[in-house]
Amino acid sequence: DTEVTQTPKHLVMGMTNKKSLKCEQHMGHRAMYWYKQKAKKPPELMFVYSYEKLSINESVPSRFSPECPNSSLLNLHLHALQPEDSALYLCASSQSGQPNTEAFFGQGTRLTVV
Amino acid sequence: GDSVTQMEGPVTLSEEAFLTINCTYTATGYPSLFWYVQYPGEGLQLLLKATKADDKGSNKGFEATYRKETTSFHLEKGSVQVSDSAVYFCALDILTGGGNKLTFGTGTQLKVEL
């Protein structure tokens, strides 16, 4: 199984809502990532978890709150988002702390903030 | 800092034409280099990779060679098909104290016509 599964595929939320994005992998990877991709732009790294601990936060606003409940799951909790946060949110996983390692990406959650 | 520069798109080719997408990088240390492909409405898939100088990555008829002297990793395919239409991202991976960090180029959209 080389899949990274993200749910939901699409999400529309208001600026006062609270929602969560979910990501799951069963490849035994101990590094998991959240990326944000705006239209016609490359993915931008948001967070890295290594062995269930947050190891990199790329100065992401606190309205995005990541969580890694176990080695297979990664969540992104959303609260009080702005319309400019509308984007494709991609989850990825890889071997942790290894050079030359391949990242496997999910299909993404397309988020629209209204 | 680390960065990747890709040729601007979109690139439009006829089926069976030769493809080159240029990619150059700037990095401290010894990055691994990757080409990822993104089909419409989907996440990213690894196309090929190279982990050290003079390595050649290849997959599905695509090739790229890690050239340290020119800091380049150009993508080539001898005969493109309509099904190759997608956005192609060149990326480098650096292992940091916090984990692996993928840095992407801006992406090059390829459209192949009959």
Short mmCIF file of C-alpha atoms in Angstrom, two decimals:
data_model
loop_
_atom_site.label_atom_id
_atom_site.label_comp_id
_atom_site.label_asym_id
_atom_site.label_seq_id
_atom_site.Cartn_x
_atom_site.Cartn_y
_atom_site.Cartn_z
CA ASP A 1 0.00 0.00 0.00
CA THR A 2 1.68 3.19 -1.20
CA GLU A 3 -1.28 5.46 -0.67
CA VAL A 4 -1.74 8.59 1.32
CA THR A 5 -5.46 9.14 1.87
CA GLN A 6 -6.89 12.58 2.54
CA THR A 7 -10.42 13.46 3.60
CA PRO A 8 -12.51 15.28 2.69
CA LYS A 9 -11.69 15.86 -0.98
CA HIS A 10 -13.56 19.17 -0.99
CA LEU A 11 -14.49 21.49 1.86
CA VAL A 12 -16.36 24.78 1.94
CA MET A 13 -16.30 26.63 5.24
CA GLY A 14 -17.26 30.00 6.60
CA MET A 15 -14.80 32.29 8.32
CA THR A 16 -16.25 31.50 11.74
CA ASN A 17 -16.33 27.73 11.29
CA LYS A 18 -14.03 25.12 12.79
CA LYS A 19 -13.15 22.18 10.59
CA SER A 20 -10.44 19.52 10.32
CA LEU A 21 -8.56 17.93 7.46
CA LYS A 22 -7.45 14.34 7.86
CA CYS A 23 -4.59 12.34 6.38
CA GLU A 24 -3.72 8.67 6.78
CA GLN A 25 -0.88 6.45 5.57
CA HIS A 26 0.04 2.82 6.26
CA MET A 27 3.52 2.69 4.76
CA GLY A 28 5.27 2.83 8.13
CA HIS A 29 6.56 6.31 7.38
CA ARG A 30 7.53 8.32 10.44
CA ALA A 31 7.58 11.73 8.76
CA MET A 32 4.37 13.45 7.70
CA TYR A 33 3.89 16.82 6.07
CA TRP A 34 1.29 19.46 5.30
CA TYR A 35 1.69 21.57 2.17
CA LYS A 36 -0.47 24.40 0.86
CA GLN A 37 -0.85 24.90 -2.88
CA LYS A 38 -2.48 27.94 -4.43
CA ALA A 39 -3.73 27.80 -8.01
CA LYS A 40 -0.94 27.68 -10.60
CA LYS A 41 1.71 27.75 -7.85
CA PRO A 42 4.03 25.11 -6.39
CA PRO A 43 3.28 23.48 -3.03
CA GLU A 44 4.60 25.36 -0.01
CA LEU A 45 5.65 23.50 3.12
CA MET A 46 3.61 24.29 6.24
CA PHE A 47 4.48 21.67 8.87
CA VAL A 48 6.65 18.58 9.32
CA TYR A 49 6.07 15.89 11.93
CA SER A 50 8.85 13.46 12.69
CA TYR A 51 8.06 10.51 14.96
CA GLU A 52 4.78 12.18 15.93
CA LYS A 53 6.53 15.36 17.08
CA LEU A 54 6.27 18.71 15.33
CA SER A 55 9.74 19.34 13.95
CA ILE A 56 9.19 22.14 11.42
CA ASN A 57 6.65 24.97 11.44
CA GLU A 58 7.19 27.32 8.53
CA SER A 59 5.81 30.34 10.39
CA VAL A 60 2.23 29.29 9.70
CA PRO A 61 -0.54 31.43 11.30
CA SER A 62 -2.07 29.96 14.44
CA ARG A 63 -5.47 29.58 12.77
CA PHE A 64 -3.90 26.40 11.33
CA SER A 65 -3.24 23.84 14.05
CA PRO A 66 -1.63 20.52 13.17
CA GLU A 67 -1.95 17.33 15.19
CA CYS A 68 -0.36 13.91 14.85
CA PRO A 69 -2.33 11.47 17.07
CA ASN A 70 -0.27 8.45 15.98
CA SER A 71 2.26 7.36 13.40
CA SER A 72 -0.40 6.80 10.71
CA LEU A 73 -2.59 9.86 11.14
CA LEU A 74 -2.12 13.56 10.61
CA ASN A 75 -4.78 16.22 11.13
CA LEU A 76 -4.96 19.90 10.32
CA HIS A 77 -7.43 21.84 12.45
CA LEU A 78 -8.80 25.00 10.91
CA HIS A 79 -10.37 27.92 12.75
CA ALA A 80 -11.24 31.49 11.79
CA LEU A 81 -9.78 31.18 8.33
CA GLN A 82 -9.69 33.94 5.76
CA PRO A 83 -10.76 33.76 2.09
CA GLU A 84 -7.08 33.94 1.08
CA ASP A 85 -6.57 30.60 2.84
CA SER A 86 -8.57 28.94 0.05
CA ALA A 87 -6.20 26.47 -1.59
CA LEU A 88 -5.39 22.81 -2.16
CA TYR A 89 -3.98 21.29 1.04
CA LEU A 90 -1.69 18.36 0.42
CA CYS A 91 -0.51 15.79 2.91
CA ALA A 92 2.64 13.77 2.31
CA SER A 93 4.69 11.13 4.10
CA SER A 94 8.21 9.75 3.86
CA GLN A 95 10.88 7.91 5.77
CA SER A 96 11.96 10.24 8.55
CA GLY A 97 15.38 11.76 8.72
CA GLN A 98 16.71 9.83 5.76
CA PRO A 99 18.59 11.42 2.89
CA ASN A 100 17.38 10.76 -0.62
CA THR A 101 13.93 9.82 0.57
CA GLU A 102 10.83 9.97 -1.62
CA ALA A 103 7.73 11.80 -0.42
CA PHE A 104 4.34 10.26 -1.21
CA PHE A 105 1.51 12.75 -1.64
CA GLY A 106 -2.22 12.44 -1.13
CA GLN A 107 -4.80 13.75 -3.60
CA GLY A 108 -5.37 16.82 -1.51
CA THR A 109 -8.31 18.62 0.07
CA ARG A 110 -9.58 21.55 -1.94
CA LEU A 111 -10.61 24.15 0.62
CA THR A 112 -12.81 27.14 -0.10
CA VAL A 113 -13.30 29.76 2.62
CA VAL A 114 -16.38 31.94 2.15
CA GLY B 1 18.72 29.76 0.71
CA ASP B 2 17.89 26.70 -1.34
CA SER B 3 15.92 27.33 -4.52
CA VAL B 4 14.83 25.77 -7.79
CA THR B 5 14.32 27.61 -11.07
CA GLN B 6 12.25 26.10 -13.85
CA MET B 7 11.52 27.29 -17.34
CA GLU B 8 8.29 29.20 -17.70
CA GLY B 9 5.32 27.52 -19.27
CA PRO B 10 2.98 26.67 -20.68
CA VAL B 11 4.73 24.42 -23.16
CA THR B 12 2.59 23.19 -26.05
CA LEU B 13 3.84 20.30 -28.19
CA SER B 14 2.49 18.02 -30.85
CA GLU B 15 2.27 14.32 -30.06
CA GLU B 16 5.60 12.49 -30.64
CA ALA B 17 7.61 15.71 -30.28
CA PHE B 18 10.76 15.90 -28.13
CA LEU B 19 10.38 17.47 -24.70
CA THR B 20 12.89 19.38 -22.59
CA ILE B 21 11.97 21.22 -19.41
CA ASN B 22 14.90 23.06 -17.89
CA CYS B 23 15.59 23.05 -14.17
CA THR B 24 18.48 24.57 -12.25
CA TYR B 25 19.01 24.69 -8.52
CA THR B 26 20.88 26.49 -5.77
CA ALA B 27 21.63 24.59 -2.60
CA THR B 28 24.08 24.34 0.22
CA GLY B 29 25.02 20.77 0.91
CA TYR B 30 24.16 17.84 -1.31
CA PRO B 31 20.50 17.74 -2.23
CA SER B 32 18.54 14.95 -3.84
CA LEU B 33 16.69 16.08 -6.95
CA PHE B 34 13.22 15.07 -8.06
CA TRP B 35 10.68 15.58 -10.80
CA TYR B 36 7.06 15.40 -9.67
CA VAL B 37 4.03 15.44 -11.97
CA GLN B 38 0.58 16.77 -11.15
CA TYR B 39 -2.39 15.83 -13.31
CA PRO B 40 -5.47 18.09 -13.21
CA GLY B 41 -7.34 17.87 -9.93
CA GLU B 42 -4.84 15.48 -8.36
CA GLY B 43 -1.95 15.44 -5.92
CA LEU B 44 1.70 15.08 -6.85
CA GLN B 45 3.28 11.86 -8.10
CA LEU B 46 7.00 11.21 -8.14
CA LEU B 47 8.16 10.87 -11.74
CA LEU B 48 11.88 10.26 -11.18
CA LYS B 49 14.73 11.10 -8.86
CA ALA B 50 18.52 11.31 -8.64
CA THR B 51 20.47 11.32 -5.42
CA LYS B 52 24.02 12.26 -6.42
CA ALA B 53 26.05 13.87 -9.15
CA ASP B 54 25.91 12.14 -12.56
CA ASP B 55 22.98 9.94 -11.51
CA LYS B 56 20.33 9.55 -14.18
CA GLY B 57 16.73 9.11 -13.12
CA SER B 58 14.29 7.57 -15.57
CA ASN B 59 10.66 6.48 -15.65
CA LYS B 60 7.93 6.12 -18.29
CA GLY B 61 10.27 7.37 -21.02
CA PHE B 62 11.28 10.49 -19.06
CA GLU B 63 14.91 11.05 -18.09
CA ALA B 64 16.91 13.60 -16.13
CA THR B 65 20.61 13.69 -15.19
CA TYR B 66 21.97 15.30 -12.02
CA ARG B 67 24.65 17.72 -13.27
CA LYS B 68 26.56 19.18 -10.37
CA GLU B 69 28.88 21.28 -12.55
CA THR B 70 25.93 23.15 -14.08
CA THR B 71 23.59 22.70 -11.07
CA SER B 72 20.95 21.38 -13.44
CA PHE B 73 18.40 18.56 -13.65
CA HIS B 74 16.66 19.00 -16.99
CA LEU B 75 13.72 16.73 -17.82
CA GLU B 76 13.60 15.11 -21.27
CA LYS B 77 11.36 12.73 -23.18
CA GLY B 78 11.93 11.61 -26.72
CA SER B 79 8.30 11.31 -27.81
CA VAL B 80 5.48 12.85 -25.79
CA GLN B 81 1.89 11.62 -25.73
CA VAL B 82 -1.38 13.43 -25.08
CA SER B 83 -1.54 11.60 -21.74
CA ASP B 84 1.66 13.40 -20.65
CA SER B 85 -0.27 16.69 -20.41
CA ALA B 86 0.20 17.82 -16.81
CA VAL B 87 2.19 20.22 -14.63
CA TYR B 88 5.77 19.18 -13.94
CA PHE B 89 7.63 20.31 -10.81
CA CYS B 90 11.35 20.11 -10.27
CA ALA B 91 12.26 19.83 -6.59
CA LEU B 92 15.21 19.43 -4.29
CA ASP B 93 15.27 17.75 -0.92
CA ILE B 94 17.53 18.81 1.89
CA LEU B 95 17.82 16.87 5.13
CA THR B 96 17.75 19.41 7.96
CA GLY B 97 17.77 19.04 11.72
CA GLY B 98 13.97 19.15 11.64
CA GLY B 99 13.56 16.66 8.85
CA ASN B 100 13.38 16.51 5.08
CA LYS B 101 12.37 19.72 3.32
CA LEU B 102 11.23 19.66 -0.29
CA THR B 103 11.65 22.92 -2.22
CA PHE B 104 9.75 23.12 -5.50
CA GLY B 105 10.23 25.09 -8.66
CA THR B 106 7.32 27.11 -9.99
CA GLY B 107 6.08 24.26 -12.18
CA THR B 108 5.85 23.96 -15.96
CA GLN B 109 2.53 23.18 -17.59
CA LEU B 110 2.80 20.84 -20.55
CA LYS B 111 0.03 20.49 -23.11
CA VAL B 112 0.37 17.84 -25.79
CA GLU B 113 -1.93 18.05 -28.81
CA LEU B 114 -2.76 15.53 -31.51
#
